[in-house]
Short mmCIF file of C-alpha atoms and ligand atoms in Angstrom, two decimals:
data_model
loop_
_atom_site.label_atom_id
_atom_site.label_comp_id
_atom_site.label_asym_id
_atom_site.label_seq_id
_atom_site.Cartn_x
_atom_site.Cartn_y
_atom_site.Cartn_z
CA UNK U 14 74.93 81.75 87.24
CA UNK U 15 74.97 83.57 90.47
CA UNK U 16 76.75 86.62 90.96
CA UNK U 17 78.60 86.02 94.49
CA UNK U 18 79.78 89.35 94.69
CA UNK U 19 77.36 91.78 93.56
CA UNK U 20 79.35 94.89 95.12
CA UNK U 21 82.20 94.13 93.01
CA UNK U 22 83.22 96.58 90.15
CA UNK U 23 82.44 94.30 86.90
CA UNK U 24 81.46 91.52 89.33
CA UNK U 25 80.36 88.97 86.76
CA UNK U 26 83.60 87.94 86.05
CA UNK U 27 84.92 87.12 89.48
CA UNK U 28 84.01 84.03 91.35
CA UNK U 29 85.60 85.63 94.58
CA UNK U 30 85.28 88.58 96.81
CA UNK U 31 88.28 91.22 96.66
CA UNK U 32 90.36 90.73 99.80
CA UNK U 33 89.16 93.41 102.24
CA UNK U 34 92.73 94.77 102.51
CA UNK U 35 93.06 94.84 98.98
CA UNK U 36 89.95 96.81 98.56
CA UNK U 37 91.11 99.77 100.59
CA UNK U 38 94.74 99.51 99.20
CA UNK U 39 93.46 99.65 95.89
CA UNK U 40 90.94 102.35 96.35
CA UNK U 41 91.64 106.26 95.57
CA UNK U 42 88.31 107.88 96.49
CA UNK U 43 89.70 109.14 99.51
CA UNK U 44 91.84 111.45 97.50
CA UNK U 45 90.54 111.60 94.04
CA UNK U 46 87.00 112.62 95.07
CA UNK U 47 88.56 116.14 95.11
CA UNK U 48 88.19 116.14 91.12
CA UNK U 49 84.26 115.53 91.71
CA UNK U 50 83.20 118.75 90.00
CA UNK U 51 85.50 117.96 87.04
CA UNK U 52 84.05 114.34 86.93
CA UNK U 53 80.51 115.48 86.64
CA UNK U 54 81.48 118.24 84.09
CA UNK U 55 82.84 115.64 81.77
CA UNK U 56 80.00 113.26 82.45
CA UNK U 57 77.22 115.64 81.44
CA UNK U 58 79.16 116.53 78.35
CA UNK U 59 79.83 112.83 77.52
CA UNK U 60 75.95 112.31 78.13
CA UNK U 61 75.17 115.22 75.63
CA UNK U 62 77.16 113.93 72.93
CA UNK U 63 76.21 110.26 73.06
CA UNK U 64 72.48 111.60 73.05
CA UNK U 65 73.55 113.74 69.76
CA UNK U 66 74.88 110.46 68.15
CA UNK U 67 71.62 108.65 69.12
CA UNK U 68 72.85 106.44 71.81
CA UNK U 69 70.87 108.03 74.61
CA UNK U 70 67.15 109.50 74.08
CA UNK U 71 66.83 113.02 75.18
CA UNK U 72 64.81 111.71 78.21
CA UNK U 73 67.45 109.94 79.33
CA UNK U 74 70.24 112.39 78.79
CA UNK U 75 67.84 115.03 80.92
CA UNK U 76 67.60 112.37 83.64
CA UNK U 77 71.22 111.96 83.79
CA UNK U 78 72.15 115.31 83.79
CA UNK U 79 69.52 116.30 86.48
CA UNK U 80 70.81 113.64 88.61
CA UNK U 81 74.37 114.73 88.01
CA UNK U 82 73.47 118.23 89.25
CA UNK U 83 71.88 116.72 92.39
CA UNK U 84 74.56 114.72 93.19
CA UNK U 85 77.06 117.82 92.98
CA UNK U 86 74.78 119.71 95.25
CA UNK U 87 74.74 116.47 97.68
CA UNK U 88 78.69 116.67 97.65
CA UNK U 89 78.87 120.38 98.00
CA UNK U 90 76.81 120.27 101.15
CA UNK U 91 78.57 117.20 102.43
CA UNK U 92 75.63 114.83 102.65
CA UNK U 93 76.98 112.64 99.86
CA UNK U 94 78.28 109.09 100.86
CA UNK U 95 81.52 107.88 99.56
CA UNK U 96 82.31 104.51 99.77
CA UNK U 97 85.57 102.61 99.25
CA UNK U 98 83.46 99.72 98.01
CA UNK U 99 83.04 101.91 94.64
CA UNK U 100 86.96 102.39 94.56
CA UNK U 101 86.96 105.69 92.97
CA UNK U 102 85.41 109.08 92.39
CA UNK U 103 84.07 107.99 88.95
CA UNK U 104 82.52 104.73 90.14
CA UNK U 105 80.97 106.20 93.29
CA UNK U 106 79.08 109.19 91.33
CA UNK U 107 78.00 106.35 88.68
CA UNK U 108 76.72 104.35 91.38
CA UNK U 109 74.63 107.06 93.12
CA UNK U 110 73.49 108.35 89.46
CA UNK U 111 71.99 104.88 89.02
CA UNK U 112 70.48 104.77 92.43
CA UNK U 113 68.82 108.15 91.81
CA UNK U 114 67.76 107.47 88.01
CA UNK U 115 67.87 103.86 87.45
CA UNK U 116 68.46 102.36 83.84
CA UNK U 117 69.62 105.46 82.45
CA UNK U 118 72.47 105.88 84.88
CA UNK U 119 73.87 102.67 83.68
CA UNK U 120 73.99 103.80 80.22
CA UNK U 121 76.12 106.75 80.86
CA UNK U 122 79.59 104.85 80.63
CA UNK U 123 78.53 103.87 76.82
CA UNK U 124 81.61 104.56 74.70
CA UNK U 125 84.06 105.78 77.45
CA UNK U 126 86.35 103.97 80.05
CA UNK U 127 87.34 105.33 83.33
CA UNK U 128 91.05 105.44 81.85
CA UNK U 129 89.93 108.40 79.50
CA UNK U 130 87.59 109.65 82.05
CA UNK U 131 90.43 110.15 84.91
CA UNK U 132 92.91 111.67 82.32
CA UNK U 133 90.11 114.17 81.46
CA UNK U 134 89.24 114.81 84.99
CA UNK U 135 92.69 115.58 85.83
CA UNK U 136 93.22 117.91 82.78
CA UNK U 137 89.88 119.94 83.91
CA UNK U 138 91.22 120.21 87.36
CA UNK U 139 94.43 121.45 86.52
CA UNK U 140 93.16 123.94 84.18
CA UNK U 141 90.86 125.58 86.91
CA UNK U 142 93.52 125.21 89.67
CA UNK U 143 96.33 127.02 87.25
CA UNK U 144 93.77 130.14 86.98
CA UNK U 145 93.95 130.46 90.82
CA UNK U 146 97.68 130.00 91.01
CA UNK U 147 98.06 132.52 88.44
CA UNK U 148 95.69 134.92 90.39
CA UNK U 149 97.62 134.41 93.56
CA UNK U 150 101.10 134.76 91.10
CA UNK U 151 100.05 138.06 89.86
CA UNK U 152 98.60 139.30 93.15
CA UNK U 153 102.13 138.81 94.52
CA UNK U 154 103.73 140.70 91.40
CA UNK U 155 101.47 143.59 92.05
CA UNK U 156 102.55 143.67 95.78
CA UNK U 157 106.21 143.80 94.57
CA UNK U 158 105.59 146.39 92.26
CA UNK U 159 103.93 148.71 94.75
CA UNK U 160 106.96 147.96 97.17
CA UNK U 161 109.28 148.65 94.36
CA UNK U 162 107.51 152.08 93.69
CA UNK U 163 108.21 153.22 97.10
CA UNK U 164 112.18 152.09 97.42
CA UNK U 165 112.79 152.86 93.76
CA UNK U 166 115.83 154.90 94.78
CA UNK U 167 116.55 153.33 98.30
CA UNK U 168 119.97 152.70 98.08
CA UNK U 169 121.29 149.20 99.53
CA UNK U 170 124.14 147.06 99.01
CA UNK U 171 124.15 144.38 96.00
CA UNK U 172 125.79 141.26 96.99
CA UNK U 173 128.00 138.59 95.36
CA UNK U 174 129.28 135.57 97.16
CA UNK U 175 126.70 137.25 100.25
CA UNK U 176 129.45 139.88 100.37
CA UNK U 177 128.83 143.58 99.62
CA UNK U 178 129.64 144.06 96.04
CA UNK U 179 128.23 146.91 94.60
CA UNK U 180 125.46 149.54 95.46
CA UNK U 181 122.07 149.04 94.06
CA UNK U 182 118.48 150.35 94.56
CA UNK U 183 116.03 148.24 96.61
CA UNK U 184 113.86 148.82 93.79
CA UNK U 185 115.96 147.30 91.60
CA UNK U 186 116.47 144.12 93.91
CA UNK U 187 112.63 143.87 94.04
CA UNK U 188 112.20 144.03 90.32
CA UNK U 189 114.40 141.14 90.05
CA UNK U 190 111.62 138.86 91.84
CA UNK U 191 109.28 140.44 89.64
CA UNK U 192 111.16 139.36 86.57
CA UNK U 193 111.51 135.68 88.09
CA UNK U 194 107.47 135.55 88.75
CA UNK U 195 106.92 136.69 85.24
CA UNK U 196 108.78 133.77 83.56
CA UNK U 197 106.71 131.55 86.48
CA UNK U 198 103.70 132.87 84.95
CA UNK U 199 104.69 132.25 81.26
CA UNK U 200 105.59 128.53 82.21
CA UNK U 201 102.14 128.14 83.65
CA UNK U 202 100.34 129.52 80.65
CA UNK U 203 102.58 127.58 78.39
CA UNK U 204 101.73 124.09 79.97
CA UNK U 205 98.25 125.06 80.04
CA UNK U 206 98.28 124.72 76.25
CA UNK U 207 99.23 121.07 76.48
CA UNK U 208 96.96 120.23 79.49
CA UNK U 209 93.97 121.93 77.42
CA UNK U 210 93.64 118.80 75.17
CA UNK U 211 90.75 116.40 75.73
CA UNK U 212 91.24 112.53 76.12
CA UNK U 213 87.85 111.49 76.31
CA UNK U 214 86.85 109.11 73.45
CA UNK U 215 90.38 107.11 73.75
CA UNK U 216 88.00 104.82 76.06
CA UNK U 217 90.15 102.37 77.57
CA UNK U 218 92.98 102.74 75.07
CA UNK U 219 92.06 101.82 71.39
CA UNK U 220 89.10 103.90 70.88
CA UNK U 221 85.34 102.95 70.71
CA UNK U 222 83.16 101.40 68.18
CA UNK U 223 80.58 104.18 68.53
CA UNK U 224 80.40 106.96 66.10
CA UNK U 225 81.23 109.29 68.92
CA UNK U 226 81.64 113.09 68.16
CA UNK U 227 84.72 114.02 70.11
CA UNK U 228 84.65 117.57 68.70
CA UNK U 229 81.30 118.40 70.02
CA UNK U 230 82.58 116.94 73.58
CA UNK U 231 85.70 118.84 73.38
CA UNK U 232 83.82 122.22 72.55
CA UNK U 233 81.23 121.51 75.33
CA UNK U 234 84.39 120.98 77.69
CA UNK U 235 86.27 124.24 76.52
CA UNK U 236 89.13 122.04 75.24
CA UNK U 237 91.12 123.42 72.50
CA UNK U 238 90.81 120.18 70.60
CA UNK U 239 90.52 116.21 71.08
CA UNK U 240 93.96 114.39 71.70
CA UNK U 241 95.17 112.92 68.59
CA UNK U 242 96.10 109.21 69.77
CA UNK U 243 94.12 106.99 72.28
CA UNK U 244 96.85 105.18 73.57
CA UNK U 245 98.73 108.28 74.36
CA UNK U 246 95.79 110.15 75.66
CA UNK U 247 95.03 107.49 78.83
CA UNK U 248 98.83 106.90 79.43
CA UNK U 249 100.82 109.93 79.61
CA UNK U 250 101.04 112.19 82.74
CA UNK U 251 103.68 114.38 80.94
CA UNK U 252 101.44 117.33 81.34
CA UNK U 253 101.01 117.02 85.12
CA UNK U 254 104.98 116.49 85.28
CA UNK U 255 105.27 119.63 83.16
CA UNK U 256 102.89 121.43 85.64
CA UNK U 257 104.80 120.10 88.61
CA UNK U 258 108.03 121.37 87.36
CA UNK U 259 106.68 124.74 86.59
CA UNK U 260 105.23 124.70 90.37
CA UNK U 261 108.83 123.49 91.58
CA UNK U 262 110.32 126.72 89.91
CA UNK U 263 107.88 128.60 91.73
CA UNK U 264 108.84 127.48 94.78
CA UNK U 265 112.50 127.36 94.09
CA UNK U 266 111.94 131.26 93.38
CA UNK U 267 109.95 131.83 96.64
CA UNK U 268 112.69 129.98 98.68
CA UNK U 269 115.43 132.40 97.70
CA UNK U 270 112.87 135.27 98.20
CA UNK U 271 112.42 133.79 101.71
CA UNK U 272 115.69 133.19 102.16
CA UNK U 273 116.70 137.18 101.68
CA UNK U 274 113.94 138.05 103.70
CA UNK U 275 115.12 135.98 106.55
CA UNK U 276 118.64 137.30 106.42
CA UNK U 277 117.13 140.88 106.00
CA UNK U 278 115.31 140.71 109.15
CA UNK U 279 117.87 138.95 111.33
CA UNK U 280 119.95 141.40 113.54
CA UNK U 281 122.92 141.05 111.63
CA UNK U 282 121.64 142.45 108.70
CA UNK U 283 118.70 144.45 109.86
CA UNK U 284 117.49 145.66 106.54
CA UNK U 285 113.61 145.01 107.09
CA UNK U 286 111.05 145.19 109.37
CA UNK U 287 108.79 142.05 108.74
CA UNK U 288 105.01 142.58 109.64
CA UNK U 289 104.43 141.13 112.99
CA UNK U 290 101.02 139.38 111.87
CA UNK U 291 103.57 137.19 109.78
CA UNK U 292 105.84 136.14 112.38
CA UNK U 293 105.93 134.40 115.72
CA UNK U 294 107.54 134.39 118.95
CA UNK U 295 109.49 131.95 120.32
CA UNK U 296 108.06 129.88 123.61
CA UNK U 297 111.10 130.17 125.59
CA UNK U 298 113.11 133.33 124.47
CA UNK U 299 110.89 136.47 125.08
CA UNK U 300 113.01 138.55 122.72
CA UNK U 301 112.45 136.66 119.61
CA UNK U 302 110.37 137.51 116.27
CA UNK U 303 110.83 134.47 113.98
CA UNK U 304 110.23 135.05 110.23
CA UNK U 305 108.03 131.90 110.04
CA UNK U 306 106.29 132.37 107.04
CA UNK U 307 109.54 132.49 104.56
CA UNK U 308 110.82 129.99 106.61
CA UNK U 309 107.77 127.38 105.92
CA UNK U 310 107.77 128.43 102.30
CA UNK U 311 111.55 128.00 102.02
CA UNK U 312 110.97 124.35 103.53
CA UNK U 313 107.77 123.85 101.39
CA UNK U 314 109.68 124.21 98.38
CA UNK U 315 111.71 120.83 99.04
CA UNK U 316 108.31 119.00 98.96
CA UNK U 317 107.04 120.30 95.60
CA UNK U 318 110.32 119.26 93.92
CA UNK U 319 109.92 115.96 95.86
CA UNK U 320 106.61 115.46 93.97
CA UNK U 321 108.11 116.57 90.81
CA UNK U 322 110.70 113.49 91.00
CA UNK U 323 107.86 111.19 92.48
CA UNK U 324 105.85 111.72 89.21
CA UNK U 325 108.71 111.35 86.85
CA UNK U 326 109.55 108.27 88.45
CA UNK U 327 105.90 106.96 88.41
CA UNK U 328 105.88 107.35 84.54
CA UNK U 329 109.39 106.22 83.78
CA UNK U 330 109.31 102.67 81.95
CA UNK U 331 105.68 102.40 82.07
CA UNK U 332 104.34 100.46 78.81
CA UNK U 333 101.64 101.93 76.72
CA UNK U 334 99.00 102.39 77.59
CA UNK U 335 97.24 102.76 80.89
CA UNK U 336 98.58 101.24 83.93
CA UNK U 337 97.30 101.27 87.71
CA UNK U 338 100.51 102.97 88.58
CA UNK U 339 99.06 106.03 87.22
CA UNK U 340 96.66 106.23 90.09
CA UNK U 341 99.70 107.26 92.28
CA UNK U 342 99.58 110.58 90.26
CA UNK U 343 96.85 112.42 92.20
CA UNK U 344 98.37 112.92 95.72
CA UNK U 345 101.67 114.57 94.67
CA UNK U 346 100.04 116.55 92.16
CA UNK U 347 96.93 117.70 94.81
CA UNK U 348 99.63 118.55 97.23
CA UNK U 349 101.78 120.46 94.65
CA UNK U 350 98.68 122.63 94.09
CA UNK U 351 97.72 123.30 97.32
CA UNK U 352 101.33 124.06 98.31
CA UNK U 353 101.88 126.52 95.68
CA UNK U 354 98.48 128.17 96.19
CA UNK U 355 99.25 128.59 99.94
CA UNK U 356 102.48 129.89 99.25
CA UNK U 357 101.94 132.37 97.08
CA UNK U 358 98.97 133.53 98.69
CA UNK U 359 100.94 134.27 101.83
CA UNK U 360 103.67 136.06 100.31
CA UNK U 361 100.95 138.32 98.34
CA UNK U 362 99.65 139.05 101.85
CA UNK U 363 102.75 139.60 103.46
CA UNK U 364 105.06 141.49 101.09
CA UNK U 365 102.86 145.03 101.06
CA UNK U 366 103.38 145.10 104.50
CA UNK U 367 107.40 144.86 104.43
CA UNK U 368 109.46 148.15 105.48
CA UNK U 369 112.90 148.74 104.59
CA UNK U 370 115.04 150.30 106.98
CA UNK U 371 116.66 153.05 104.82
CA UNK U 372 119.61 154.31 106.88
CA UNK U 373 120.65 150.51 107.72
CA UNK U 374 120.66 149.49 104.07
CA UNK U 375 122.63 152.90 103.02
CA UNK U 376 125.06 152.18 105.97
CA UNK U 377 125.67 148.63 104.88
CA UNK U 378 126.02 149.68 101.19
CA UNK U 379 129.06 152.33 102.24
CA UNK U 380 130.75 149.61 104.07
CA UNK U 381 132.29 147.29 101.80
CA UNK U 382 133.94 149.44 99.02
CA UNK U 383 131.19 148.96 97.04
CA UNK U 384 132.42 151.91 94.59
CA UNK U 385 135.34 150.25 93.79
CA UNK U 386 134.60 149.00 90.40
CA UNK U 387 133.25 152.95 89.87
CA UNK U 388 136.74 154.27 90.85
CA UNK U 389 138.11 151.68 88.16
CA UNK U 390 135.84 152.73 85.52
CA UNK U 391 136.50 156.44 86.11
CA UNK U 392 140.27 155.89 85.29
CA UNK U 393 139.32 153.83 82.35
CA UNK U 394 137.44 156.65 81.23
CA UNK U 395 140.71 159.12 81.94
CA UNK U 396 142.34 156.45 79.45
CA UNK U 397 144.04 153.72 81.45
CA UNK U 398 143.42 150.08 80.54
CA UNK U 399 140.74 148.30 82.85
CA UNK U 400 143.37 145.75 84.24
CA UNK U 401 145.86 148.53 85.25
CA UNK U 402 142.69 150.61 86.83
CA UNK U 403 141.78 147.22 88.83
CA UNK U 404 145.23 147.55 90.14
CA UNK U 405 145.51 150.95 91.04
CA UNK U 406 142.10 150.49 92.88
CA UNK U 407 143.35 147.60 94.61
CA UNK U 408 146.18 149.61 96.41
CA UNK U 409 143.66 152.40 97.35
CA UNK U 410 141.27 149.57 98.77
CA UNK U 411 144.21 148.55 100.93
CA UNK U 412 144.77 151.93 102.31
CA UNK U 413 141.22 152.14 103.05
CA UNK U 414 141.11 148.84 104.66
CA UNK U 415 144.32 149.87 106.90
CA UNK U 416 142.98 153.41 108.04
CA UNK U 417 139.25 152.03 108.28
CA UNK U 418 137.74 154.38 105.76
CA UNK U 419 135.75 153.95 102.70
CA UNK U 420 136.92 155.00 99.50
CA UNK U 421 135.15 158.23 99.48
CA UNK U 422 136.77 159.16 102.65
CA UNK U 423 140.33 159.37 101.42
CA UNK U 424 141.75 162.63 100.36
CA UNK U 425 142.53 163.54 96.88
CA UNK U 426 146.12 163.35 97.78
CA UNK U 427 145.83 160.14 99.01
CA UNK U 428 144.28 158.98 95.86
CA UNK U 429 146.47 160.56 93.35
CA UNK U 430 149.59 158.74 95.14
CA UNK U 431 148.11 155.72 92.89
CA UNK U 432 147.31 157.83 89.96
CA UNK U 433 147.56 161.14 88.73
CA UNK U 434 144.77 160.93 86.46
CA UNK U 435 142.50 161.03 89.65
CA UNK U 436 141.01 164.56 89.88
CA UNK U 437 138.67 166.33 92.31
CA UNK U 438 135.41 165.09 90.27
CA UNK U 439 136.52 161.62 91.37
CA UNK U 440 134.06 162.06 94.23
CA UNK U 441 130.98 162.32 92.08
CA UNK U 442 131.61 158.60 91.34
CA UNK U 443 132.78 157.54 94.62
CA UNK U 444 129.40 158.30 96.08
CA UNK U 445 126.77 155.54 96.22
CA UNK U 446 124.26 157.94 94.58
CA UNK U 447 126.70 158.48 91.65
CA UNK U 448 126.93 155.11 91.82
CA UNK U 449 123.82 153.81 91.25
CA UNK U 450 122.52 156.78 89.00
CA UNK U 451 125.23 156.02 86.44
CA UNK U 452 123.82 152.63 85.68
CA UNK U 453 120.73 153.88 83.43
CA UNK U 454 120.94 151.49 80.58
CA UNK U 455 118.30 149.08 80.06
CA UNK U 456 118.12 146.55 82.82
CA UNK U 457 120.52 148.97 84.92
CA UNK U 458 120.07 149.70 88.77
CA UNK U 459 119.72 153.76 88.32
CA UNK U 460 116.54 155.05 90.12
CA UNK U 461 115.07 156.47 86.78
CA UNK U 462 115.85 153.26 85.19
CA UNK U 463 114.11 151.31 87.68
CA UNK U 464 110.80 153.78 87.52
CA UNK U 465 110.79 152.99 83.75
CA UNK U 466 111.11 149.32 84.62
CA UNK U 467 108.20 149.25 87.28
CA UNK U 468 105.93 151.37 84.53
CA UNK U 469 106.80 148.56 81.79
CA UNK U 470 106.05 145.95 84.07
CA UNK U 471 102.81 147.67 85.30
CA UNK U 472 101.72 147.88 81.47
CA UNK U 473 102.60 144.02 80.98
CA UNK U 474 100.91 142.75 83.81
CA UNK U 475 97.84 144.64 82.69
CA UNK U 476 97.76 143.22 79.14
CA UNK U 477 97.62 139.77 80.64
CA UNK U 478 94.33 140.32 82.55
N1 LIG D 144 91.46 105.50 89.93
C1 LIG D 144 91.71 105.20 88.65
C2 LIG D 144 93.06 106.07 88.57
O1 LIG D 144 93.16 107.00 89.35
C3 LIG D 144 90.99 105.41 87.43
C4 LIG D 144 91.30 104.69 86.41
C5 LIG D 144 90.84 103.45 86.58
N2 LIG D 144 91.07 102.46 85.70
C6 LIG D 144 91.31 101.22 85.39
N3 LIG D 144 91.58 100.50 84.40
N4 LIG D 144 91.44 100.56 86.83
O2 LIG D 144 93.78 105.96 87.65
#
């Protein structure tokens, strides 16, 4: 029998060439070539293992490894010719290997399938990208800690409903961002545990009849163990979904961080100065300095959440085991990786250059009766019930509003008309400094507590490295 289509994968079965558009439509090489390094790494480990069990001679194994190393260099230097005729990264590399070394190249695929191969590649790829993401994330955390150190006792208003609520320290606010990123870090490291399990050996879906040594391949590739079920190994992409969920949370946090930087650098707030190098001007309004980096990051958070939904929908209702649907996992995943790394990097570079405008922050904290709760707490310490104290302070705030003065600017006589329990020591709690200094419990905003929190955080982050 003559083969009518010698270029086609598994061509002997087909009497007809693939439709030219379908060939393009089904190919993934244009995007999955990004995993070439991991594909080669996986193939080298597989070759070593099938040699150890007697499928390849040592000469064949060495020819394969030398050939794959050469292909790796060809890819790195850009001279490798990718072809959509070979559909995906796996077939492109295998075809080139056979070109280079002949028959031994054709033996490499013994005991495996592209189904377990691609699942392995994605896991190796994510494992290495998570390391990069973690590096950028921790770099940003260091930058936040340095800024928190600089502004540990800088007073600013804390907000609820975007209205001045109670005075806090800028250092404390910065440490809130640090905490969010710490949980993001934990989530990444946690999903890494489930990513770092090896699918190779599952073959197409049912495993293989060769006496493969999966533990050996797993050890060679630095996986924690071989996967436990061949069907599950080639089909589920839950690990990629989980990673994208962790990435979405990082982006959600960065979007909140962005939003505050955007608000604070506006003329209306005027709390911070954003570094010029991270802003741009307007093509029409010469006075403008736009906070482009945080705005772009805020915008990009939506696209990562979009990828999360895309991956969930991709996996939903898929029957076991592998389906071609899964080829659609790569573009959302790759874009998630790129987006989260770039956004963290931009922030890690930008944050050290943010300058707080201390007196603006201070004036703003003074403006919204931000020590009203402190006055109520003062009255409770004098023996009043909190609800009664709340009522009394409400009256004092009304007087302040009517006469356009802060609580600390009302006279003792004026304050005493609402409660005879108010004495001259009240001014100690009505000042912004007194208010923040009194919140010195764990998790509080007092400058001394913020210092301690920074110290503990530095230890924690050091232990992780
Ligand atoms: N390009 C494919 C993917 O990304 C590789 C696996 C192909 N397997 C198959 N049976 N067609 O999923």
